[in-house]
Amino acid sequence: MLRLENITFRVREDNKEKEILKGIDLTVSDGKLLVITGPNGSGKSTLAKIIMGIEPPTSGRIYFNDTDITDMSITERANLGIGFAFQQPIRFKGFEVIDLLRIAAKKKLSLSEACSYLSEVGLCAKDYINRELNDSLSGGEIKRIEIAEVIAKNPALAVFDEPEAGIDLWSFRNLIQVFERMHKNHDHSILVISHQERILNIADEIAVVADGQLVHYGSRSEILPQITGTASAVNHCKELKD
């Protein structure tokens, strides 16, 4: 279980202090798929980076399975079982897909084992296993390879920062199916940063962040009608989709 307590994050811009996150309290329960949504610039991706240790919070504490990880490095958090998929996955020239999967799994995967991870994300293994992680891969392909990497890591908590960014509609539809299979076939918790309604529709729980604050948090059945069922909520939901 991941628990955030009173997380704040401030930066200095033009000699002025700007508050990005304002006292976020949030829990990601074991085995749940939680989607964090909200308008652009609300602090969602910043929150994901703080969870992974890419950015340190200005104040507040972060606990993972009752261990205080606030001051831990990215590597230490990964070793505890937190996996992270970037909004824009990193590409490595001269580095093959099978190398990435073996590093993620922390063992000498056989070819068939490595291929099984690619099959889980809907890629034909023989076409991708020896591909380089370079610009020859489309946005949808690199996204799915990164998800295969997360599956190979088998983290207790998998964090995805706007996984739909930069991919085509066909890849997005497949991405939804991948998340559904991950949630069904694996025990780990999943946290997705997204403003896409189709991803909200597969969540167990939804948290809505606006202007750096947590404004809604609860089950999908409780929260989704609040952000889609009224005229003001419809306008809000359109803003989320922009």
mmCIF file of C-alpha atoms in Angstrom:
data_model
loop_
_atom_site.group_PDB
_atom_site.id
_atom_site.type_symbol
_atom_site.label_atom_id
_atom_site.label_comp_id
_atom_site.label_asym_id
_atom_site.label_seq_id
_atom_site.Cartn_x
_atom_site.Cartn_y
_atom_site.Cartn_z
ATOM 1 C CA MET A 1 0.000 0.000 0.000
ATOM 2 C CA LEU A 2 1.183 3.499 -0.865
ATOM 3 C CA ARG A 3 0.247 6.372 1.419
ATOM 4 C CA LEU A 4 0.864 10.069 0.780
ATOM 5 C CA GLU A 5 0.550 12.430 3.737
ATOM 6 C CA ASN A 6 0.205 16.186 3.265
ATOM 7 C CA ILE A 7 2.397 16.315 0.134
ATOM 8 C CA THR A 8 3.281 19.806 -1.049
ATOM 9 C CA PHE A 9 5.544 20.868 -3.903
ATOM 10 C CA ARG A 10 6.730 24.402 -4.606
ATOM 11 C CA VAL A 11 9.018 25.876 -7.256
ATOM 12 C CA ARG A 12 10.492 29.315 -7.848
ATOM 13 C CA GLU A 13 9.531 31.067 -11.088
ATOM 14 C CA ASP A 14 10.579 34.653 -11.880
ATOM 15 C CA ASN A 15 11.758 35.094 -8.289
ATOM 16 C CA LYS A 16 8.328 34.082 -7.015
ATOM 17 C CA GLU A 17 7.346 30.896 -5.256
ATOM 18 C CA LYS A 18 4.660 28.840 -7.000
ATOM 19 C CA GLU A 19 2.791 26.087 -5.199
ATOM 20 C CA ILE A 20 2.152 23.110 -7.515
ATOM 21 C CA LEU A 21 0.768 20.645 -4.943
ATOM 22 C CA LYS A 22 -1.109 21.758 -1.849
ATOM 23 C CA GLY A 23 -1.313 19.170 0.916
ATOM 24 C CA ILE A 24 -2.216 15.983 -0.959
ATOM 25 C CA ASP A 25 -3.378 13.043 1.167
ATOM 26 C CA LEU A 26 -3.886 9.894 -0.898
ATOM 27 C CA THR A 27 -3.804 6.105 -0.502
ATOM 28 C CA VAL A 28 -3.271 3.503 -3.227
ATOM 29 C CA SER A 29 -4.662 0.263 -1.812
ATOM 30 C CA ASP A 30 -3.200 -3.162 -2.540
ATOM 31 C CA GLY A 31 -4.523 -4.773 -5.714
ATOM 32 C CA LYS A 32 -6.442 -1.687 -6.861
ATOM 33 C CA LEU A 33 -6.309 0.248 -10.122
ATOM 34 C CA LEU A 34 -6.385 3.940 -9.207
ATOM 35 C CA VAL A 35 -6.641 6.638 -11.874
ATOM 36 C CA ILE A 36 -5.584 10.185 -11.000
ATOM 37 C CA THR A 37 -7.208 12.708 -13.307
ATOM 38 C CA GLY A 38 -7.663 16.455 -13.576
ATOM 39 C CA PRO A 39 -7.129 19.456 -15.866
ATOM 40 C CA ASN A 40 -3.796 20.065 -17.571
ATOM 41 C CA GLY A 41 -1.392 21.810 -15.199
ATOM 42 C CA SER A 42 -3.193 20.543 -12.095
ATOM 43 C CA GLY A 43 -0.112 18.733 -10.733
ATOM 44 C CA LYS A 44 -0.907 15.125 -11.736
ATOM 45 C CA SER A 45 2.418 14.303 -13.408
ATOM 46 C CA THR A 46 4.336 16.118 -10.666
ATOM 47 C CA LEU A 47 2.632 13.851 -8.150
ATOM 48 C CA ALA A 48 3.677 10.754 -10.133
ATOM 49 C CA LYS A 49 7.297 11.952 -10.217
ATOM 50 C CA ILE A 50 7.246 12.554 -6.462
ATOM 51 C CA ILE A 51 5.953 9.015 -5.872
ATOM 52 C CA MET A 52 8.840 7.592 -7.913
ATOM 53 C CA GLY A 53 11.454 9.908 -6.380
ATOM 54 C CA ILE A 54 12.197 11.844 -9.556
ATOM 55 C CA GLU A 55 11.195 15.013 -7.683
ATOM 56 C CA PRO A 56 11.398 15.459 -3.900
ATOM 57 C CA PRO A 57 8.331 16.895 -2.142
ATOM 58 C CA THR A 58 8.722 20.274 -0.490
ATOM 59 C CA SER A 59 6.971 18.857 2.572
ATOM 60 C CA GLY A 60 4.953 15.815 3.599
ATOM 61 C CA ARG A 61 5.791 12.107 3.864
ATOM 62 C CA ILE A 62 5.417 9.080 1.572
ATOM 63 C CA TYR A 63 4.989 5.552 2.933
ATOM 64 C CA PHE A 64 5.152 2.304 0.981
ATOM 65 C CA ASN A 65 4.040 -0.778 2.900
ATOM 66 C CA ASP A 66 4.575 1.243 6.101
ATOM 67 C CA THR A 67 8.175 2.115 5.157
ATOM 68 C CA ASP A 68 8.953 5.828 4.943
ATOM 69 C CA ILE A 69 10.385 6.287 1.433
ATOM 70 C CA THR A 70 10.283 10.093 1.340
ATOM 71 C CA ASP A 71 14.052 10.458 1.202
ATOM 72 C CA MET A 72 14.798 7.305 -0.800
ATOM 73 C CA SER A 73 16.308 7.387 -4.297
ATOM 74 C CA ILE A 74 14.624 6.127 -7.466
ATOM 75 C CA THR A 75 16.726 2.961 -7.316
ATOM 76 C CA GLU A 76 15.828 2.290 -3.686
ATOM 77 C CA ARG A 77 12.142 2.700 -4.448
ATOM 78 C CA ALA A 78 12.420 0.409 -7.475
ATOM 79 C CA ASN A 79 14.113 -2.213 -5.293
ATOM 80 C CA LEU A 80 11.191 -2.003 -2.871
ATOM 81 C CA GLY A 81 8.778 -2.759 -5.706
ATOM 82 C CA ILE A 82 7.685 0.495 -7.358
ATOM 83 C CA GLY A 83 7.763 0.571 -11.168
ATOM 84 C CA PHE A 84 7.363 3.679 -13.325
ATOM 85 C CA ALA A 85 6.466 4.237 -16.978
ATOM 86 C CA PHE A 86 7.279 7.682 -18.362
ATOM 87 C CA GLN A 87 4.871 9.870 -20.336
ATOM 88 C CA GLN A 88 7.567 9.937 -23.042
ATOM 89 C CA PRO A 89 9.488 6.614 -22.853
ATOM 90 C CA ILE A 90 13.255 6.788 -23.179
ATOM 91 C CA ARG A 91 14.796 5.363 -26.360
ATOM 92 C CA PHE A 92 18.238 3.745 -26.393
ATOM 93 C CA LYS A 93 20.181 3.395 -29.640
ATOM 94 C CA GLY A 94 22.131 0.156 -29.809
ATOM 95 C CA PHE A 95 20.014 -1.367 -27.032
ATOM 96 C CA GLU A 96 17.631 -4.195 -27.943
ATOM 97 C CA VAL A 97 14.209 -4.998 -26.532
ATOM 98 C CA ILE A 98 15.404 -8.311 -25.094
ATOM 99 C CA ASP A 99 18.164 -6.481 -23.192
ATOM 100 C CA LEU A 100 15.585 -4.157 -21.632
ATOM 101 C CA LEU A 101 13.377 -7.059 -20.547
ATOM 102 C CA ARG A 102 16.291 -8.976 -19.034
ATOM 103 C CA ILE A 103 17.388 -5.946 -17.018
ATOM 104 C CA ALA A 104 13.809 -5.393 -15.859
ATOM 105 C CA ALA A 105 13.375 -9.014 -14.772
ATOM 106 C CA LYS A 106 16.842 -9.020 -13.123
ATOM 107 C CA LYS A 107 17.651 -12.408 -14.602
ATOM 108 C CA LYS A 108 18.835 -14.071 -17.809
ATOM 109 C CA LEU A 109 15.453 -14.516 -19.426
ATOM 110 C CA SER A 110 15.154 -17.203 -22.038
ATOM 111 C CA LEU A 111 13.953 -16.119 -25.447
ATOM 112 C CA SER A 112 10.540 -17.695 -24.832
ATOM 113 C CA GLU A 113 10.206 -15.948 -21.440
ATOM 114 C CA ALA A 114 11.089 -12.578 -22.948
ATOM 115 C CA CYS A 115 8.661 -13.158 -25.802
ATOM 116 C CA SER A 116 5.847 -13.915 -23.351
ATOM 117 C CA TYR A 117 6.050 -10.366 -21.959
ATOM 118 C CA LEU A 118 5.744 -8.895 -25.448
ATOM 119 C CA SER A 119 2.778 -11.143 -26.159
ATOM 120 C CA GLU A 120 1.042 -9.770 -23.047
ATOM 121 C CA VAL A 121 1.074 -6.288 -24.586
ATOM 122 C CA GLY A 122 -0.079 -7.490 -28.001
ATOM 123 C CA LEU A 123 3.225 -7.414 -29.885
ATOM 124 C CA CYS A 124 4.424 -10.226 -32.137
ATOM 125 C CA ALA A 125 7.553 -11.262 -30.277
ATOM 126 C CA LYS A 126 9.583 -12.399 -33.289
ATOM 127 C CA ASP A 127 9.171 -8.960 -34.861
ATOM 128 C CA TYR A 128 10.289 -7.021 -31.793
ATOM 129 C CA ILE A 129 12.555 -9.076 -29.536
ATOM 130 C CA ASN A 130 15.750 -7.990 -31.315
ATOM 131 C CA ARG A 131 14.606 -4.508 -32.339
ATOM 132 C CA GLU A 132 16.619 -1.552 -31.152
ATOM 133 C CA LEU A 133 14.903 0.943 -28.849
ATOM 134 C CA ASN A 134 15.337 3.803 -31.284
ATOM 135 C CA ASP A 135 13.322 6.126 -33.487
ATOM 136 C CA SER A 136 12.275 3.291 -35.800
ATOM 137 C CA LEU A 137 9.621 2.379 -33.211
ATOM 138 C CA SER A 138 6.317 4.237 -33.234
ATOM 139 C CA GLY A 139 4.879 5.916 -30.155
ATOM 140 C CA GLY A 140 2.423 3.070 -29.653
ATOM 141 C CA GLU A 141 5.131 0.425 -30.016
ATOM 142 C CA ILE A 142 7.516 2.039 -27.541
ATOM 143 C CA LYS A 143 4.666 2.538 -25.056
ATOM 144 C CA ARG A 144 3.732 -1.139 -25.179
ATOM 145 C CA ILE A 145 7.373 -2.220 -24.898
ATOM 146 C CA GLU A 146 7.720 -0.055 -21.800
ATOM 147 C CA ILE A 147 4.605 -1.673 -20.316
ATOM 148 C CA ALA A 148 6.125 -5.096 -21.089
ATOM 149 C CA GLU A 149 9.197 -3.923 -19.173
ATOM 150 C CA VAL A 150 7.022 -2.993 -16.178
ATOM 151 C CA ILE A 151 5.307 -6.400 -16.310
ATOM 152 C CA ALA A 152 8.732 -8.088 -16.404
ATOM 153 C CA LYS A 153 9.729 -6.168 -13.272
ATOM 154 C CA ASN A 154 6.536 -7.420 -11.576
ATOM 155 C CA PRO A 155 6.422 -4.449 -9.181
ATOM 156 C CA ALA A 156 4.073 -4.288 -6.205
ATOM 157 C CA LEU A 157 3.003 -0.869 -7.506
ATOM 158 C CA ALA A 158 3.116 0.130 -11.191
ATOM 159 C CA VAL A 159 2.838 3.865 -11.965
ATOM 160 C CA PHE A 160 1.976 5.069 -15.483
ATOM 161 C CA ASP A 161 2.224 8.770 -16.314
ATOM 162 C CA GLU A 162 -0.279 9.616 -19.102
ATOM 163 C CA PRO A 163 0.296 6.378 -21.058
ATOM 164 C CA GLU A 164 -2.031 7.552 -23.843
ATOM 165 C CA ALA A 165 0.202 10.505 -24.767
ATOM 166 C CA GLY A 166 1.518 10.407 -28.329
ATOM 167 C CA ILE A 167 -0.131 7.184 -29.491
ATOM 168 C CA ASP A 168 -2.707 6.557 -32.205
ATOM 169 C CA LEU A 169 -6.300 5.461 -31.611
ATOM 170 C CA TRP A 170 -5.630 1.805 -32.494
ATOM 171 C CA SER A 171 -2.742 1.636 -30.026
ATOM 172 C CA PHE A 172 -4.843 3.385 -27.393
ATOM 173 C CA ARG A 173 -7.586 0.769 -27.680
ATOM 174 C CA ASN A 174 -4.987 -1.947 -27.218
ATOM 175 C CA LEU A 175 -3.507 -0.053 -24.279
ATOM 176 C CA ILE A 176 -6.843 -0.255 -22.452
ATOM 177 C CA GLN A 177 -6.892 -4.023 -22.983
ATOM 178 C CA VAL A 178 -3.330 -4.286 -21.660
ATOM 179 C CA PHE A 179 -4.279 -2.496 -18.439
ATOM 180 C CA GLU A 180 -7.335 -4.721 -18.050
ATOM 181 C CA ARG A 181 -5.181 -7.852 -18.447
ATOM 182 C CA MET A 182 -2.551 -6.513 -16.048
ATOM 183 C CA HIS A 183 -5.202 -5.819 -13.440
ATOM 184 C CA LYS A 184 -6.781 -9.238 -13.881
ATOM 185 C CA ASN A 185 -3.653 -11.388 -14.133
ATOM 186 C CA HIS A 186 -1.247 -9.717 -11.690
ATOM 187 C CA ASP A 187 -1.453 -8.967 -7.985
ATOM 188 C CA HIS A 188 0.233 -5.579 -8.045
ATOM 189 C CA SER A 189 -1.496 -2.227 -7.619
ATOM 190 C CA ILE A 190 -1.698 0.099 -10.621
ATOM 191 C CA LEU A 191 -1.714 3.907 -10.569
ATOM 192 C CA VAL A 192 -2.450 5.658 -13.861
ATOM 193 C CA ILE A 193 -2.232 9.397 -14.479
ATOM 194 C CA SER A 194 -4.772 10.083 -17.227
ATOM 195 C CA HIS A 195 -7.564 12.366 -18.415
ATOM 196 C CA GLN A 196 -9.058 9.793 -20.797
ATOM 197 C CA GLU A 197 -12.582 8.666 -19.952
ATOM 198 C CA ARG A 198 -11.950 5.150 -21.297
ATOM 199 C CA ILE A 199 -9.181 4.690 -18.739
ATOM 200 C CA LEU A 200 -11.395 6.144 -15.997
ATOM 201 C CA ASN A 201 -13.980 3.511 -16.914
ATOM 202 C CA ILE A 202 -11.659 0.620 -15.961
ATOM 203 C CA ALA A 203 -10.536 2.115 -12.636
ATOM 204 C CA ASP A 204 -11.447 0.704 -9.235
ATOM 205 C CA GLU A 205 -10.912 4.142 -7.703
ATOM 206 C CA ILE A 206 -10.591 7.679 -9.071
ATOM 207 C CA ALA A 207 -8.815 10.695 -7.603
ATOM 208 C CA VAL A 208 -9.405 14.136 -9.110
ATOM 209 C CA VAL A 209 -6.696 16.775 -8.696
ATOM 210 C CA ALA A 210 -7.373 20.421 -9.547
ATOM 211 C CA ASP A 211 -5.163 23.423 -8.839
ATOM 212 C CA GLY A 212 -2.797 21.219 -6.862
ATOM 213 C CA GLN A 213 -5.479 19.913 -4.515
ATOM 214 C CA LEU A 214 -7.309 16.603 -4.190
ATOM 215 C CA VAL A 215 -10.937 17.572 -4.846
ATOM 216 C CA HIS A 216 -12.544 14.119 -5.276
ATOM 217 C CA TYR A 217 -11.448 10.632 -4.223
ATOM 218 C CA GLY A 218 -13.411 7.389 -4.068
ATOM 219 C CA SER A 219 -14.709 4.414 -5.995
ATOM 220 C CA ARG A 220 -15.371 4.700 -9.729
ATOM 221 C CA SER A 221 -19.108 4.290 -9.154
ATOM 222 C CA GLU A 222 -19.021 7.181 -6.696
ATOM 223 C CA ILE A 223 -16.678 9.610 -8.489
ATOM 224 C CA LEU A 224 -17.358 9.101 -12.212
ATOM 225 C CA PRO A 225 -20.963 10.377 -12.047
ATOM 226 C CA GLN A 226 -19.726 13.453 -10.162
ATOM 227 C CA ILE A 227 -17.403 14.441 -13.014
ATOM 228 C CA THR A 228 -19.658 13.416 -15.921
ATOM 229 C CA GLY A 229 -23.277 13.713 -14.722
ATOM 230 C CA THR A 230 -24.015 17.436 -14.471
ATOM 231 C CA ALA A 231 -23.602 20.401 -16.797
ATOM 232 C CA SER A 232 -20.692 21.806 -14.823
ATOM 233 C CA ALA A 233 -19.137 18.396 -14.583
ATOM 234 C CA VAL A 234 -19.496 17.885 -18.313
ATOM 235 C CA ASN A 235 -17.573 21.113 -18.894
ATOM 236 C CA HIS A 236 -14.968 19.882 -16.454
ATOM 237 C CA CYS A 237 -14.762 16.533 -18.225
ATOM 238 C CA LYS A 238 -14.310 18.278 -21.608
ATOM 239 C CA GLU A 239 -11.469 20.233 -20.061
ATOM 240 C CA LEU A 240 -9.880 16.967 -18.964
ATOM 241 C CA LYS A 241 -10.026 15.684 -22.543
ATOM 242 C CA ASP A 242 -8.336 18.763 -24.065
#
